[in-house]
C-alpha positions as a printed NumPy array, in Angstrom:
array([[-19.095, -13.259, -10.454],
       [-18.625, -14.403,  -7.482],
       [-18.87 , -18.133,  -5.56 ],
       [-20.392, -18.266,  -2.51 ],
       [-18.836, -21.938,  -1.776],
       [-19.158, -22.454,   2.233],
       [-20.545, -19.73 ,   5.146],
       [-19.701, -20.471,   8.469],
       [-20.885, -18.775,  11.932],
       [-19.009, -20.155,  15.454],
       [-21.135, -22.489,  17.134],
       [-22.086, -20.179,  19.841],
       [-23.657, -17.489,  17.355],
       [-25.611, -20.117,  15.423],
       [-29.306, -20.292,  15.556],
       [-29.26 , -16.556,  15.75 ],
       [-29.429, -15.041,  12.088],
       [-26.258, -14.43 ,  11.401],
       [-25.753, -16.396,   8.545],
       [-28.97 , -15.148,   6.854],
       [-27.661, -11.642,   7.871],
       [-23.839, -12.54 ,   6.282],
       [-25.955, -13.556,   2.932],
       [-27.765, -10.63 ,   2.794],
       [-24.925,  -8.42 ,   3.107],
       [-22.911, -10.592,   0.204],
       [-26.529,  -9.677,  -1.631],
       [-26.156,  -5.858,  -0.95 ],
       [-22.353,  -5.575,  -2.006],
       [-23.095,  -7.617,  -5.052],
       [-26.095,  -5.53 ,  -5.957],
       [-23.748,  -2.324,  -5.464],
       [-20.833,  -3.954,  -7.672],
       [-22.861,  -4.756, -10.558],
       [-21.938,  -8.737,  -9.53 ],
       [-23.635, -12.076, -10.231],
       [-23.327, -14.754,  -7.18 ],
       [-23.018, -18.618,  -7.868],
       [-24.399, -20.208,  -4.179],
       [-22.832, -23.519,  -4.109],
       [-22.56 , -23.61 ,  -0.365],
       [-25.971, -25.807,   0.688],
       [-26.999, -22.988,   3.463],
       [-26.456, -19.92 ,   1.362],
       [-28.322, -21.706,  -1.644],
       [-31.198, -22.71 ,   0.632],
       [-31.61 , -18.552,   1.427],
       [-31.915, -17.728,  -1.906],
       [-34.558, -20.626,  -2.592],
       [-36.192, -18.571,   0.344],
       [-35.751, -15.111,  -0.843],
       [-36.777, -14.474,  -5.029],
       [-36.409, -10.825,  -4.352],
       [-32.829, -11.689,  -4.587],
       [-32.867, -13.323,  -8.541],
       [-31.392, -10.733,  -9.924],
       [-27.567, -11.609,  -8.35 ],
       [-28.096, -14.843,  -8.971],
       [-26.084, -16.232, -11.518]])
């Protein structure tokens, strides 16, 4: 399992995708390694309430 507890992108990158594009990848490795994910970090919880297609890494 792992805890996704705070993402963070430098201030001149946000507003750009790249934290929806860090959480994604975090999906895809966890997918690979057979690995739940516990999103207690308010951003990366508010993807997954965006995406159901990823419910099945969600612990």
């Amino acid at each position: 399992m792992v805890i996704i507890n705070h993402t963070e992108v430098d201030d001149p990158l946000r507003g750009r995708g790249y934290g929806q594009m860090l959480i994604e990848q975090i999906v895809a490795d966890m997918r690979e390694q057979s690995k739940k994910i516990v999103p207690l970090c308010p951003f990366a919880a508010s993807e997954f309430r965006k995406h159901p297609e990823w419910a099945d890494v969600l612990n």
